[in-house]
């Protein structure tokens, strides 16, 4: 069964899956959404017998209907291989009376690898299918983790180039070092004097600038996006929620069909939306628990129905969630507005012009499966320490936001449904915050001394991604103002 992807802001624009992946963003700044989400026609008990790659094929083939079996299997097998340091790809670990789905076993030790290791294959396959001969230029704004994961995915992939913008003072030292030491010859990295929202807005602006598009077209380039606004990121993320579920079944933790809760530390709303899409496909989910840090726009939205980005941007210990404009929420808004592009476009216009919008009571009723809450930085540090002291398991600060919110949820609701917490980064990526949470006396030690301390405490070997940057040379030194981003991109492309 095939279906199209529709623009959330323009009702007549509909494209195939491969075209949506190639373009990244729709015209007028809208996002592509599946016209329908097909119900999984295989029983969970059949899916439970599959490994990650097998399951990935079943889920993705239902969503990317214009890819052949051969094409999809090529993409899946190229992505989910020994690059991952755990044969399960996304292992589920039981701690703190719940289950942590470790999504950080890829090349750059953050969950972004789950989708960004396959996106370059999906994109180059999509280009071939659509006879698109231009060189693909990936433009990416990052709050820290997407940048390196996208660089690692696209590095030296023929027919592509990639430019990454990150907030110069808004990422962890290890995140920055991972990016500025990237060696791929088709890569470009720049820090900006601004925050993540500035970077994301700047990138979106370049996407919708007709003059820039025309100039690049003449030179044989075409922009695309590796941010989670690209549907090619969201669909691969549906897979691991199925995989978490089948692992729970296989471990005898749940019966087939039993509803589970899913807790997601949220920033741009991509990861949690993928869980929601999986449930529309038939995955039995009770609640989606949306965990925010001090930038708690989403918590306010779920409790009041008002999305208001007009507030101070707070730099926290979970930088990949320091976001006030959660782009993927637009896909949910579109859906709860009854797939009404005009209504959605109106609300997004209010967000751009007035910095806020309010949804109707009817729309709000559609959100009953979502629960929002937040954890401040002290709570996050205390949660890391507490869970470490319970059984030696060490969380990164993003996952700790989720664990803290889940504790609050249980207390508030008494809900005992089995729960999966999306564990989005290795603690090694945020060594300083993690180590000072456990032992404040390490504050003055240098970064790599803390890495070695973390290894001793956790008993988890230092990942290759960290070993790689210990002594790596800094290759990207560009820092620019927000309004210089376009000029910098033109420079990278040799204008
Ligand atoms: C990107 C990221 C998040 C937020 O995910 P979204 O899909 O943007 O909501 C959470 N934790 C980590 C470690 C991340 O890298």
JSON list of C-alpha atoms and ligand atoms in Angstrom, two decimals, residues 111-112 145 265-271 320-321 398 424-425, ligand 1:
[
{"chain": "A", "resi": 111, "resn": "UNK", "atom": "CA", "xyz": [20.87, 8.59, 19.96]},
{"chain": "A", "resi": 112, "resn": "UNK", "atom": "CA", "xyz": [21.17, 10.76, 16.84]},
{"chain": "A", "resi": 145, "resn": "UNK", "atom": "CA", "xyz": [24.68, 15.89, 19.12]},
{"chain": "A", "resi": 265, "resn": "UNK", "atom": "CA", "xyz": [14.00, 13.51, 27.19]},
{"chain": "A", "resi": 266, "resn": "UNK", "atom": "CA", "xyz": [12.79, 16.05, 24.68]},
{"chain": "A", "resi": 267, "resn": "UNK", "atom": "CA", "xyz": [14.17, 19.00, 22.75]},
{"chain": "A", "resi": 268, "resn": "UNK", "atom": "CA", "xyz": [13.06, 19.34, 19.15]},
{"chain": "A", "resi": 269, "resn": "UNK", "atom": "CA", "xyz": [10.23, 16.80, 19.72]},
{"chain": "A", "resi": 270, "resn": "UNK", "atom": "CA", "xyz": [11.54, 14.37, 17.10]},
{"chain": "A", "resi": 271, "resn": "UNK", "atom": "CA", "xyz": [12.27, 11.37, 19.27]},
{"chain": "A", "resi": 320, "resn": "UNK", "atom": "CA", "xyz": [20.86, 19.00, 23.47]},
{"chain": "A", "resi": 321, "resn": "UNK", "atom": "CA", "xyz": [17.50, 19.87, 25.00]},
{"chain": "A", "resi": 398, "resn": "UNK", "atom": "CA", "xyz": [19.60, 14.13, 29.33]},
{"chain": "A", "resi": 424, "resn": "UNK", "atom": "CA", "xyz": [19.77, 9.32, 24.63]},
{"chain": "A", "resi": 425, "resn": "UNK", "atom": "CA", "xyz": [23.49, 9.77, 25.30]},
{"chain": "B", "resi": 1, "resn": "LIG", "atom": "C1", "xyz": [18.81, 15.57, 20.46]},
{"chain": "B", "resi": 1, "resn": "LIG", "atom": "C2", "xyz": [18.84, 15.04, 21.83]},
{"chain": "B", "resi": 1, "resn": "LIG", "atom": "C3", "xyz": [17.68, 15.05, 22.64]},
{"chain": "B", "resi": 1, "resn": "LIG", "atom": "C4", "xyz": [16.38, 15.64, 22.17]},
{"chain": "B", "resi": 1, "resn": "LIG", "atom": "O1", "xyz": [15.78, 14.88, 21.14]},
{"chain": "B", "resi": 1, "resn": "LIG", "atom": "P1", "xyz": [14.64, 15.54, 20.22]},
{"chain": "B", "resi": 1, "resn": "LIG", "atom": "O2", "xyz": [14.36, 14.52, 19.20]},
{"chain": "B", "resi": 1, "resn": "LIG", "atom": "O3", "xyz": [15.25, 16.79, 19.65]},
{"chain": "B", "resi": 1, "resn": "LIG", "atom": "O4", "xyz": [13.50, 15.85, 21.10]},
{"chain": "B", "resi": 1, "resn": "LIG", "atom": "C5", "xyz": [17.76, 14.50, 23.90]},
{"chain": "B", "resi": 1, "resn": "LIG", "atom": "N1", "xyz": [18.92, 13.99, 24.37]},
{"chain": "B", "resi": 1, "resn": "LIG", "atom": "C6", "xyz": [20.04, 13.97, 23.63]},
{"chain": "B", "resi": 1, "resn": "LIG", "atom": "C7", "xyz": [21.29, 13.42, 24.21]},
{"chain": "B", "resi": 1, "resn": "LIG", "atom": "C8", "xyz": [20.04, 14.48, 22.33]},
{"chain": "B", "resi": 1, "resn": "LIG", "atom": "O5", "xyz": [21.16, 14.45, 21.61]}
]
